[in-house]
Amino acid sequence: MQTTTRLNTPVSGILLMIGGLALLTLNDAVAKWLSPRYPVGEIIALRSLFIVITLGIGLGGRGGLKALKPTRYWNQFLRGLCFLVSSFAIVTALSLMPIADATAITFASPLFIVALAGPLLGERVGLNRWVAAIIGFVGVLIIAKPTPNAFQWGALAALAAAVGSTARDMVTRHISAVESSNVTTFYSMVMGTAAGLLTAWVSPWSWPTGSDFWLFILLGVLNGGAHLMMIESYRRAEASIVAPFRYTALVWAILFGYVMWGDIPDVLLITGSALVIGSGWYLFRHETRQS
């Protein structure tokens, strides 16, 4: 039986979440770059297939087929289903609307997690965590400057991504005591590959060539690494502790935008980012003193 140990190390859990989101933000940028030329299903399938092959070889080499056997089949299926919803929805949203609007809507997820961590996971969600989550979300809204133009099919897809990622993280925290991060990632990616392949029947694929081929490989590396780190973060810390640090993805987006495209932050961007960083730092210091 595959088992693991749930830890109580909030600092390492927070750092893993921040690092995982750095990879995930870069992954989203690459996916958005590819979306005009390739169907959403193809992007999901090929990046997931790369992760399946890599993890399958790694896990099988260490323990054979037994290393790939999950402890809770139903929960792995449920997490995979939530992963599919969030993955297809966010790539769809990024292909239909500006990344700032999509990001603002998907960042409703940490607030959902803080709200549901008590009734669904039995975690004690105190005032400090609520304050950090709400302040961070306000900062995101200031940065994204949502307009009436954002409320379209892309916005609905982004909202679906927020709901799907919330449910995914709830299941991840629930099974983190009995399933390893590698096994959980493996089965979610198997479902991502299978679901993406099925879309080829309704949306013809165009096999990537040249630099696009290597961008798909990069997608697999970034997405797999991000999910491994984020799953591990939920094994090391309570969901309502690490959830507000999902807002740091916006900080990474600002950094990547400046370095890669020369985007200069305006006053609203700086103000909102200060709230995002401040809320995360406040919670980080509070949990460090408590642990």
PDB file of C-alpha atoms in Angstrom:
ATOM      1  CA  MET A   1       0.000   0.000   0.000  1.00  0.00           C
ATOM      2  CA  GLN A   2       1.318   3.420  -0.966  1.00  0.00           C
ATOM      3  CA  THR A   3       1.445   5.643   2.093  1.00  0.00           C
ATOM      4  CA  THR A   4       3.093   8.885   3.017  1.00  0.00           C
ATOM      5  CA  THR A   5       3.180  11.175   6.006  1.00  0.00           C
ATOM      6  CA  ARG A   6       1.335  14.450   6.395  1.00  0.00           C
ATOM      7  CA  LEU A   7       3.701  16.988   7.907  1.00  0.00           C
ATOM      8  CA  ASN A   8       3.089  20.126   9.933  1.00  0.00           C
ATOM      9  CA  THR A   9       5.708  22.456   8.464  1.00  0.00           C
ATOM     10  CA  PRO A  10       3.826  25.539   7.255  1.00  0.00           C
ATOM     11  CA  VAL A  11       6.961  27.463   6.217  1.00  0.00           C
ATOM     12  CA  SER A  12       8.130  24.785   3.790  1.00  0.00           C
ATOM     13  CA  GLY A  13       4.557  24.372   2.558  1.00  0.00           C
ATOM     14  CA  ILE A  14       4.337  28.107   1.823  1.00  0.00           C
ATOM     15  CA  LEU A  15       7.691  28.161   0.012  1.00  0.00           C
ATOM     16  CA  LEU A  16       6.697  25.159  -2.119  1.00  0.00           C
ATOM     17  CA  MET A  17       3.447  26.893  -3.063  1.00  0.00           C
ATOM     18  CA  ILE A  18       5.294  30.075  -4.092  1.00  0.00           C
ATOM     19  CA  GLY A  19       7.785  28.100  -6.198  1.00  0.00           C
ATOM     20  CA  GLY A  20       5.073  25.974  -7.746  1.00  0.00           C
ATOM     21  CA  LEU A  21       3.140  29.068  -8.767  1.00  0.00           C
ATOM     22  CA  ALA A  22       6.232  30.552 -10.403  1.00  0.00           C
ATOM     23  CA  LEU A  23       6.382  27.494 -12.663  1.00  0.00           C
ATOM     24  CA  LEU A  24       2.623  27.476 -13.200  1.00  0.00           C
ATOM     25  CA  THR A  25       2.563  31.148 -14.220  1.00  0.00           C
ATOM     26  CA  LEU A  26       5.257  30.577 -16.826  1.00  0.00           C
ATOM     27  CA  ASN A  27       3.332  27.498 -17.974  1.00  0.00           C
ATOM     28  CA  ASP A  28       0.201  29.637 -18.481  1.00  0.00           C
ATOM     29  CA  ALA A  29       2.179  32.167 -20.526  1.00  0.00           C
ATOM     30  CA  VAL A  30       3.504  29.429 -22.829  1.00  0.00           C
ATOM     31  CA  ALA A  31       0.025  27.890 -23.163  1.00  0.00           C
ATOM     32  CA  LYS A  32      -1.429  31.273 -24.114  1.00  0.00           C
ATOM     33  CA  TRP A  33       1.306  31.685 -26.711  1.00  0.00           C
ATOM     34  CA  LEU A  34       0.406  28.316 -28.278  1.00  0.00           C
ATOM     35  CA  SER A  35      -3.395  28.622 -28.039  1.00  0.00           C
ATOM     36  CA  PRO A  36      -3.934  30.547 -31.327  1.00  0.00           C
ATOM     37  CA  ARG A  37      -2.281  27.691 -33.278  1.00  0.00           C
ATOM     38  CA  TYR A  38      -3.368  24.566 -31.389  1.00  0.00           C
ATOM     39  CA  PRO A  39      -6.672  23.324 -29.892  1.00  0.00           C
ATOM     40  CA  VAL A  40      -7.057  23.437 -26.100  1.00  0.00           C
ATOM     41  CA  GLY A  41      -7.369  19.640 -25.933  1.00  0.00           C
ATOM     42  CA  GLU A  42      -4.079  19.151 -27.769  1.00  0.00           C
ATOM     43  CA  ILE A  43      -2.248  21.506 -25.417  1.00  0.00           C
ATOM     44  CA  ILE A  44      -3.624  19.640 -22.377  1.00  0.00           C
ATOM     45  CA  ALA A  45      -2.966  16.176 -23.828  1.00  0.00           C
ATOM     46  CA  LEU A  46       0.623  16.676 -25.002  1.00  0.00           C
ATOM     47  CA  ARG A  47       1.852  18.436 -21.888  1.00  0.00           C
ATOM     48  CA  SER A  48       0.168  15.779 -19.699  1.00  0.00           C
ATOM     49  CA  LEU A  49       1.592  12.916 -21.780  1.00  0.00           C
ATOM     50  CA  PHE A  50       5.134  14.151 -21.227  1.00  0.00           C
ATOM     51  CA  ILE A  51       4.564  14.150 -17.458  1.00  0.00           C
ATOM     52  CA  VAL A  52       2.949  10.691 -17.522  1.00  0.00           C
ATOM     53  CA  ILE A  53       5.919   9.188 -19.352  1.00  0.00           C
ATOM     54  CA  THR A  54       8.480  10.867 -17.090  1.00  0.00           C
ATOM     55  CA  LEU A  55       6.752   9.976 -13.815  1.00  0.00           C
ATOM     56  CA  GLY A  56       5.816   6.498 -14.991  1.00  0.00           C
ATOM     57  CA  ILE A  57       9.436   5.664 -15.802  1.00  0.00           C
ATOM     58  CA  GLY A  58      10.689   7.217 -12.571  1.00  0.00           C
ATOM     59  CA  LEU A  59       8.159   5.538 -10.278  1.00  0.00           C
ATOM     60  CA  GLY A  60       8.308   2.208 -12.089  1.00  0.00           C
ATOM     61  CA  GLY A  61      12.094   2.176 -11.934  1.00  0.00           C
ATOM     62  CA  ARG A  62      12.031   2.617  -8.159  1.00  0.00           C
ATOM     63  CA  GLY A  63       9.294   0.160  -7.260  1.00  0.00           C
ATOM     64  CA  GLY A  64       7.750  -1.438 -10.329  1.00  0.00           C
ATOM     65  CA  LEU A  65       3.991  -1.475 -10.814  1.00  0.00           C
ATOM     66  CA  LYS A  66       3.420  -1.382  -7.052  1.00  0.00           C
ATOM     67  CA  ALA A  67       4.850   2.140  -6.958  1.00  0.00           C
ATOM     68  CA  LEU A  68       2.092   3.256  -9.336  1.00  0.00           C
ATOM     69  CA  LYS A  69      -0.734   1.773  -7.263  1.00  0.00           C
ATOM     70  CA  PRO A  70      -2.812   4.450  -5.490  1.00  0.00           C
ATOM     71  CA  THR A  71      -4.281   3.940  -2.031  1.00  0.00           C
ATOM     72  CA  ARG A  72      -7.600   5.630  -2.804  1.00  0.00           C
ATOM     73  CA  TYR A  73      -8.756   5.036  -6.356  1.00  0.00           C
ATOM     74  CA  TRP A  74     -11.980   7.032  -6.069  1.00  0.00           C
ATOM     75  CA  ASN A  75     -10.271  10.073  -4.585  1.00  0.00           C
ATOM     76  CA  GLN A  76      -7.616   9.998  -7.303  1.00  0.00           C
ATOM     77  CA  PHE A  77     -10.355   9.880  -9.926  1.00  0.00           C
ATOM     78  CA  LEU A  78     -12.161  12.761  -8.227  1.00  0.00           C
ATOM     79  CA  ARG A  79      -8.997  14.880  -8.083  1.00  0.00           C
ATOM     80  CA  GLY A  80      -8.277  14.067 -11.706  1.00  0.00           C
ATOM     81  CA  LEU A  81     -11.768  15.192 -12.663  1.00  0.00           C
ATOM     82  CA  CYS A  82     -11.287  18.496 -10.838  1.00  0.00           C
ATOM     83  CA  PHE A  83      -7.884  18.844 -12.515  1.00  0.00           C
ATOM     84  CA  LEU A  84      -9.512  18.389 -15.929  1.00  0.00           C
ATOM     85  CA  VAL A  85     -12.098  21.081 -15.239  1.00  0.00           C
ATOM     86  CA  SER A  86      -9.506  23.595 -14.049  1.00  0.00           C
ATOM     87  CA  SER A  87      -7.004  22.789 -16.842  1.00  0.00           C
ATOM     88  CA  PHE A  88      -9.412  22.964 -19.768  1.00  0.00           C
ATOM     89  CA  ALA A  89     -11.146  26.000 -18.302  1.00  0.00           C
ATOM     90  CA  ILE A  90      -8.012  28.085 -17.695  1.00  0.00           C
ATOM     91  CA  VAL A  91      -6.480  27.376 -21.119  1.00  0.00           C
ATOM     92  CA  THR A  92      -9.848  28.237 -22.706  1.00  0.00           C
ATOM     93  CA  ALA A  93     -10.072  31.461 -20.680  1.00  0.00           C
ATOM     94  CA  LEU A  94      -6.530  32.485 -21.633  1.00  0.00           C
ATOM     95  CA  SER A  95      -7.352  31.954 -25.310  1.00  0.00           C
ATOM     96  CA  LEU A  96     -10.477  34.144 -25.124  1.00  0.00           C
ATOM     97  CA  MET A  97      -9.605  37.080 -22.885  1.00  0.00           C
ATOM     98  CA  PRO A  98      -6.733  39.219 -21.544  1.00  0.00           C
ATOM     99  CA  ILE A  99      -4.580  37.403 -19.029  1.00  0.00           C
ATOM    100  CA  ALA A 100      -5.150  40.080 -16.351  1.00  0.00           C
ATOM    101  CA  ASP A 101      -8.932  39.626 -16.388  1.00  0.00           C
ATOM    102  CA  ALA A 102      -8.617  35.839 -16.396  1.00  0.00           C
ATOM    103  CA  THR A 103      -6.156  35.948 -13.505  1.00  0.00           C
ATOM    104  CA  ALA A 104      -8.414  38.195 -11.414  1.00  0.00           C
ATOM    105  CA  ILE A 105     -11.318  35.770 -11.701  1.00  0.00           C
ATOM    106  CA  THR A 106      -9.308  32.588 -11.081  1.00  0.00           C
ATOM    107  CA  PHE A 107      -7.850  34.148  -7.942  1.00  0.00           C
ATOM    108  CA  ALA A 108     -11.231  33.767  -6.286  1.00  0.00           C
ATOM    109  CA  SER A 109      -9.945  30.252  -5.569  1.00  0.00           C
ATOM    110  CA  PRO A 110      -7.931  31.022  -2.378  1.00  0.00           C
ATOM    111  CA  LEU A 111     -10.951  32.737  -0.862  1.00  0.00           C
ATOM    112  CA  PHE A 112     -13.061  29.664  -1.684  1.00  0.00           C
ATOM    113  CA  ILE A 113     -10.436  27.442  -0.052  1.00  0.00           C
ATOM    114  CA  VAL A 114     -10.301  29.482   3.155  1.00  0.00           C
ATOM    115  CA  ALA A 115     -14.107  29.436   3.319  1.00  0.00           C
ATOM    116  CA  LEU A 116     -14.410  25.678   2.740  1.00  0.00           C
ATOM    117  CA  ALA A 117     -11.348  24.432   4.670  1.00  0.00           C
ATOM    118  CA  GLY A 118     -13.344  24.461   7.914  1.00  0.00           C
ATOM    119  CA  PRO A 119     -16.521  22.581   6.939  1.00  0.00           C
ATOM    120  CA  LEU A 120     -14.869  20.192   4.438  1.00  0.00           C
ATOM    121  CA  LEU A 121     -11.436  19.538   5.971  1.00  0.00           C
ATOM    122  CA  GLY A 122     -12.098  20.276   9.635  1.00  0.00           C
ATOM    123  CA  GLU A 123      -9.373  22.933   9.725  1.00  0.00           C
ATOM    124  CA  ARG A 124      -9.650  25.841  12.140  1.00  0.00           C
ATOM    125  CA  VAL A 125      -9.768  28.958   9.955  1.00  0.00           C
ATOM    126  CA  GLY A 126      -9.126  31.950  12.163  1.00  0.00           C
ATOM    127  CA  LEU A 127      -9.502  35.653  11.535  1.00  0.00           C
ATOM    128  CA  ASN A 128      -5.870  36.057  10.432  1.00  0.00           C
ATOM    129  CA  ARG A 129      -6.318  33.695   7.480  1.00  0.00           C
ATOM    130  CA  TRP A 130      -9.590  35.315   6.451  1.00  0.00           C
ATOM    131  CA  VAL A 131      -8.025  38.779   6.543  1.00  0.00           C
ATOM    132  CA  ALA A 132      -5.017  37.650   4.487  1.00  0.00           C
ATOM    133  CA  ALA A 133      -7.196  35.985   1.833  1.00  0.00           C
ATOM    134  CA  ILE A 134      -9.574  38.950   1.471  1.00  0.00           C
ATOM    135  CA  ILE A 135      -6.825  41.600   1.358  1.00  0.00           C
ATOM    136  CA  GLY A 136      -4.955  39.583  -1.255  1.00  0.00           C
ATOM    137  CA  PHE A 137      -8.085  39.257  -3.388  1.00  0.00           C
ATOM    138  CA  VAL A 138      -8.707  43.026  -3.181  1.00  0.00           C
ATOM    139  CA  GLY A 139      -5.163  43.556  -4.402  1.00  0.00           C
ATOM    140  CA  VAL A 140      -5.794  41.260  -7.355  1.00  0.00           C
ATOM    141  CA  LEU A 141      -8.935  43.207  -8.306  1.00  0.00           C
ATOM    142  CA  ILE A 142      -7.039  46.507  -8.187  1.00  0.00           C
ATOM    143  CA  ILE A 143      -4.358  45.126 -10.500  1.00  0.00           C
ATOM    144  CA  ALA A 144      -6.706  43.474 -12.997  1.00  0.00           C
ATOM    145  CA  LYS A 145      -9.133  46.413 -13.203  1.00  0.00           C
ATOM    146  CA  PRO A 146     -12.106  44.228 -14.233  1.00  0.00           C
ATOM    147  CA  THR A 147     -14.332  45.886 -16.821  1.00  0.00           C
ATOM    148  CA  PRO A 148     -17.722  44.969 -18.323  1.00  0.00           C
ATOM    149  CA  ASN A 149     -15.820  43.513 -21.281  1.00  0.00           C
ATOM    150  CA  ALA A 150     -14.457  40.810 -18.995  1.00  0.00           C
ATOM    151  CA  PHE A 151     -17.879  39.280 -18.426  1.00  0.00           C
ATOM    152  CA  GLN A 152     -18.088  36.949 -21.420  1.00  0.00           C
ATOM    153  CA  TRP A 153     -17.462  33.288 -22.205  1.00  0.00           C
ATOM    154  CA  GLY A 154     -13.839  33.710 -21.196  1.00  0.00           C
ATOM    155  CA  ALA A 155     -14.905  35.014 -17.791  1.00  0.00           C
ATOM    156  CA  LEU A 156     -17.201  32.044 -17.279  1.00  0.00           C
ATOM    157  CA  ALA A 157     -14.336  29.724 -18.201  1.00  0.00           C
ATOM    158  CA  ALA A 158     -12.060  31.484 -15.699  1.00  0.00           C
ATOM    159  CA  LEU A 159     -14.701  31.138 -12.996  1.00  0.00           C
ATOM    160  CA  ALA A 160     -14.992  27.418 -13.802  1.00  0.00           C
ATOM    161  CA  ALA A 161     -11.205  27.193 -13.448  1.00  0.00           C
ATOM    162  CA  ALA A 162     -11.414  28.812 -10.002  1.00  0.00           C
ATOM    163  CA  VAL A 163     -14.115  26.374  -8.869  1.00  0.00           C
ATOM    164  CA  GLY A 164     -12.248  23.396 -10.330  1.00  0.00           C
ATOM    165  CA  SER A 165      -8.935  24.339  -8.734  1.00  0.00           C
ATOM    166  CA  THR A 166     -10.645  24.879  -5.378  1.00  0.00           C
ATOM    167  CA  ALA A 167     -12.198  21.416  -5.481  1.00  0.00           C
ATOM    168  CA  ARG A 168      -8.889  19.928  -6.674  1.00  0.00           C
ATOM    169  CA  ASP A 169      -6.991  21.460  -3.763  1.00  0.00           C
ATOM    170  CA  MET A 170      -9.598  20.291  -1.260  1.00  0.00           C
ATOM    171  CA  VAL A 171      -9.204  16.693  -2.480  1.00  0.00           C
ATOM    172  CA  THR A 172      -5.408  17.068  -2.553  1.00  0.00           C
ATOM    173  CA  ARG A 173      -5.287  18.076   1.085  1.00  0.00           C
ATOM    174  CA  HIS A 174      -7.691  15.244   2.006  1.00  0.00           C
ATOM    175  CA  ILE A 175      -5.550  12.493   0.439  1.00  0.00           C
ATOM    176  CA  SER A 176      -2.134  14.011   1.188  1.00  0.00           C
ATOM    177  CA  ALA A 177      -1.640  11.821   4.277  1.00  0.00           C
ATOM    178  CA  VAL A 178      -1.934   8.551   2.334  1.00  0.00           C
ATOM    179  CA  GLU A 179      -0.811   9.360  -1.222  1.00  0.00           C
ATOM    180  CA  SER A 180       2.574  10.557  -2.443  1.00  0.00           C
ATOM    181  CA  SER A 181       2.859  13.705  -4.543  1.00  0.00           C
ATOM    182  CA  ASN A 182       4.261  11.703  -7.468  1.00  0.00           C
ATOM    183  CA  VAL A 183       1.395   9.189  -7.554  1.00  0.00           C
ATOM    184  CA  THR A 184      -1.239  11.912  -7.285  1.00  0.00           C
ATOM    185  CA  THR A 185       0.348  13.919 -10.094  1.00  0.00           C
ATOM    186  CA  PHE A 186       0.699  10.789 -12.256  1.00  0.00           C
ATOM    187  CA  TYR A 187      -2.988   9.862 -12.174  1.00  0.00           C
ATOM    188  CA  SER A 188      -4.206  13.400 -12.742  1.00  0.00           C
ATOM    189  CA  MET A 189      -1.967  13.636 -15.795  1.00  0.00           C
ATOM    190  CA  VAL A 190      -3.171  10.249 -17.085  1.00  0.00           C
ATOM    191  CA  MET A 191      -6.702  11.628 -17.040  1.00  0.00           C
ATOM    192  CA  GLY A 192      -5.503  14.846 -18.675  1.00  0.00           C
ATOM    193  CA  THR A 193      -3.858  12.884 -21.495  1.00  0.00           C
ATOM    194  CA  ALA A 194      -6.913  10.684 -22.070  1.00  0.00           C
ATOM    195  CA  ALA A 195      -9.389  13.571 -22.040  1.00  0.00           C
ATOM    196  CA  GLY A 196      -7.213  15.667 -24.339  1.00  0.00           C
ATOM    197  CA  LEU A 197      -6.869  12.816 -26.836  1.00  0.00           C
ATOM    198  CA  LEU A 198     -10.644  12.428 -26.999  1.00  0.00           C
ATOM    199  CA  THR A 199     -10.997  16.038 -28.164  1.00  0.00           C
ATOM    200  CA  ALA A 200      -9.143  15.148 -31.381  1.00  0.00           C
ATOM    201  CA  TRP A 201     -12.433  13.729 -32.664  1.00  0.00           C
ATOM    202  CA  VAL A 202     -14.124  17.143 -32.581  1.00  0.00           C
ATOM    203  CA  SER A 203     -11.154  19.501 -33.016  1.00  0.00           C
ATOM    204  CA  PRO A 204      -8.502  18.321 -35.530  1.00  0.00           C
ATOM    205  CA  TRP A 205      -4.931  18.447 -34.312  1.00  0.00           C
ATOM    206  CA  SER A 206      -1.869  19.873 -36.002  1.00  0.00           C
ATOM    207  CA  TRP A 207       1.304  18.135 -34.833  1.00  0.00           C
ATOM    208  CA  PRO A 208       3.778  20.722 -33.467  1.00  0.00           C
ATOM    209  CA  THR A 209       7.020  21.199 -35.348  1.00  0.00           C
ATOM    210  CA  GLY A 210      10.109  23.355 -34.973  1.00  0.00           C
ATOM    211  CA  SER A 211      10.215  25.553 -31.878  1.00  0.00           C
ATOM    212  CA  ASP A 212       6.593  24.735 -31.013  1.00  0.00           C
ATOM    213  CA  PHE A 213       7.593  21.117 -30.362  1.00  0.00           C
ATOM    214  CA  TRP A 214      10.081  22.221 -27.722  1.00  0.00           C
ATOM    215  CA  LEU A 215       7.534  24.602 -26.227  1.00  0.00           C
ATOM    216  CA  PHE A 216       5.229  21.621 -25.672  1.00  0.00           C
ATOM    217  CA  ILE A 217       8.089  19.802 -23.928  1.00  0.00           C
ATOM    218  CA  LEU A 218       8.648  22.897 -21.803  1.00  0.00           C
ATOM    219  CA  LEU A 219       4.924  22.912 -20.934  1.00  0.00           C
ATOM    220  CA  GLY A 220       5.233  19.404 -19.569  1.00  0.00           C
ATOM    221  CA  VAL A 221       8.272  20.265 -17.458  1.00  0.00           C
ATOM    222  CA  LEU A 222       6.692  23.421 -16.048  1.00  0.00           C
ATOM    223  CA  ASN A 223       3.242  21.937 -15.422  1.00  0.00           C
ATOM    224  CA  GLY A 224       4.555  18.723 -13.883  1.00  0.00           C
ATOM    225  CA  GLY A 225       7.012  20.538 -11.627  1.00  0.00           C
ATOM    226  CA  ALA A 226       4.377  23.054 -10.571  1.00  0.00           C
ATOM    227  CA  HIS A 227       1.819  20.433  -9.594  1.00  0.00           C
ATOM    228  CA  LEU A 228       4.378  18.302  -7.747  1.00  0.00           C
ATOM    229  CA  MET A 229       5.400  21.313  -5.653  1.00  0.00           C
ATOM    230  CA  MET A 230       1.824  22.439  -5.011  1.00  0.00           C
ATOM    231  CA  ILE A 231       0.667  18.936  -4.021  1.00  0.00           C
ATOM    232  CA  GLU A 232       3.625  18.648  -1.665  1.00  0.00           C
ATOM    233  CA  SER A 233       2.771  22.042  -0.168  1.00  0.00           C
ATOM    234  CA  TYR A 234      -0.681  20.738   0.839  1.00  0.00           C
ATOM    235  CA  ARG A 235       0.986  17.734   2.470  1.00  0.00           C
ATOM    236  CA  ARG A 236       3.163  20.012   4.593  1.00  0.00           C
ATOM    237  CA  ALA A 237       0.654  22.701   5.596  1.00  0.00           C
ATOM    238  CA  GLU A 238      -3.070  23.237   6.017  1.00  0.00           C
ATOM    239  CA  ALA A 239      -4.984  24.334   2.931  1.00  0.00           C
ATOM    240  CA  SER A 240      -6.133  27.620   4.454  1.00  0.00           C
ATOM    241  CA  ILE A 241      -2.493  28.537   5.268  1.00  0.00           C
ATOM    242  CA  VAL A 242      -1.024  28.030   1.810  1.00  0.00           C
ATOM    243  CA  ALA A 243      -4.090  29.130  -0.192  1.00  0.00           C
ATOM    244  CA  PRO A 244      -3.509  32.919   0.157  1.00  0.00           C
ATOM    245  CA  PHE A 245      -0.035  32.474  -1.318  1.00  0.00           C
ATOM    246  CA  ARG A 246      -1.627  31.527  -4.633  1.00  0.00           C
ATOM    247  CA  TYR A 247      -1.883  35.292  -5.089  1.00  0.00           C
ATOM    248  CA  THR A 248       1.893  35.419  -5.565  1.00  0.00           C
ATOM    249  CA  ALA A 249       1.343  34.111  -9.095  1.00  0.00           C
ATOM    250  CA  LEU A 250       0.469  37.692  -9.960  1.00  0.00           C
ATOM    251  CA  VAL A 251       3.835  38.859  -8.678  1.00  0.00           C
ATOM    252  CA  TRP A 252       5.533  36.272 -10.895  1.00  0.00           C
ATOM    253  CA  ALA A 253       3.418  37.450 -13.831  1.00  0.00           C
ATOM    254  CA  ILE A 254       4.629  41.026 -13.309  1.00  0.00           C
ATOM    255  CA  LEU A 255       8.244  39.854 -13.162  1.00  0.00           C
ATOM    256  CA  PHE A 256       7.987  37.691 -16.278  1.00  0.00           C
ATOM    257  CA  GLY A 257       6.151  40.461 -18.116  1.00  0.00           C
ATOM    258  CA  TYR A 258       8.902  42.976 -17.391  1.00  0.00           C
ATOM    259  CA  VAL A 259      11.840  40.670 -18.139  1.00  0.00           C
ATOM    260  CA  MET A 260      10.405  39.041 -21.274  1.00  0.00           C
ATOM    261  CA  TRP A 261       8.239  41.789 -22.813  1.00  0.00           C
ATOM    262  CA  GLY A 262       9.325  45.010 -21.119  1.00  0.00           C
ATOM    263  CA  ASP A 263       5.922  45.650 -19.496  1.00  0.00           C
ATOM    264  CA  ILE A 264       6.205  48.574 -17.065  1.00  0.00           C
ATOM    265  CA  PRO A 265       3.888  48.377 -14.013  1.00  0.00           C
ATOM    266  CA  ASP A 266       1.516  51.313 -13.480  1.00  0.00           C
ATOM    267  CA  VAL A 267       0.333  52.822 -10.163  1.00  0.00           C
ATOM    268  CA  LEU A 268      -2.602  50.433  -9.807  1.00  0.00           C
ATOM    269  CA  LEU A 269      -0.338  47.457 -10.504  1.00  0.00           C
ATOM    270  CA  ILE A 270       2.121  48.567  -7.844  1.00  0.00           C
ATOM    271  CA  THR A 271      -0.657  49.270  -5.300  1.00  0.00           C
ATOM    272  CA  GLY A 272      -2.386  45.952  -5.853  1.00  0.00           C
ATOM    273  CA  SER A 273       0.880  44.037  -5.769  1.00  0.00           C
ATOM    274  CA  ALA A 274       1.729  45.657  -2.435  1.00  0.00           C
ATOM    275  CA  LEU A 275      -1.541  44.335  -1.008  1.00  0.00           C
ATOM    276  CA  VAL A 276      -0.904  40.870  -2.446  1.00  0.00           C
ATOM    277  CA  ILE A 277       2.632  40.685  -1.099  1.00  0.00           C
ATOM    278  CA  GLY A 278       1.646  42.279   2.206  1.00  0.00           C
ATOM    279  CA  SER A 279      -1.179  39.826   2.859  1.00  0.00           C
ATOM    280  CA  GLY A 280       1.068  36.856   2.126  1.00  0.00           C
ATOM    281  CA  TRP A 281       3.927  38.208   4.250  1.00  0.00           C
ATOM    282  CA  TYR A 282       1.569  38.924   7.137  1.00  0.00           C
ATOM    283  CA  LEU A 283       0.284  35.355   7.125  1.00  0.00           C
ATOM    284  CA  PHE A 284       3.801  33.975   6.662  1.00  0.00           C
ATOM    285  CA  ARG A 285       5.057  35.796   9.779  1.00  0.00           C
ATOM    286  CA  HIS A 286       1.972  34.851  11.791  1.00  0.00           C
ATOM    287  CA  GLU A 287       2.262  31.136  10.980  1.00  0.00           C
ATOM    288  CA  THR A 288       6.039  31.193  11.591  1.00  0.00           C
ATOM    289  CA  ARG A 289       5.471  32.524  15.109  1.00  0.00           C
ATOM    290  CA  GLN A 290       2.752  29.932  15.725  1.00  0.00           C
ATOM    291  CA  SER A 291       4.789  26.932  14.546  1.00  0.00           C
TER     292      SER A 291
END
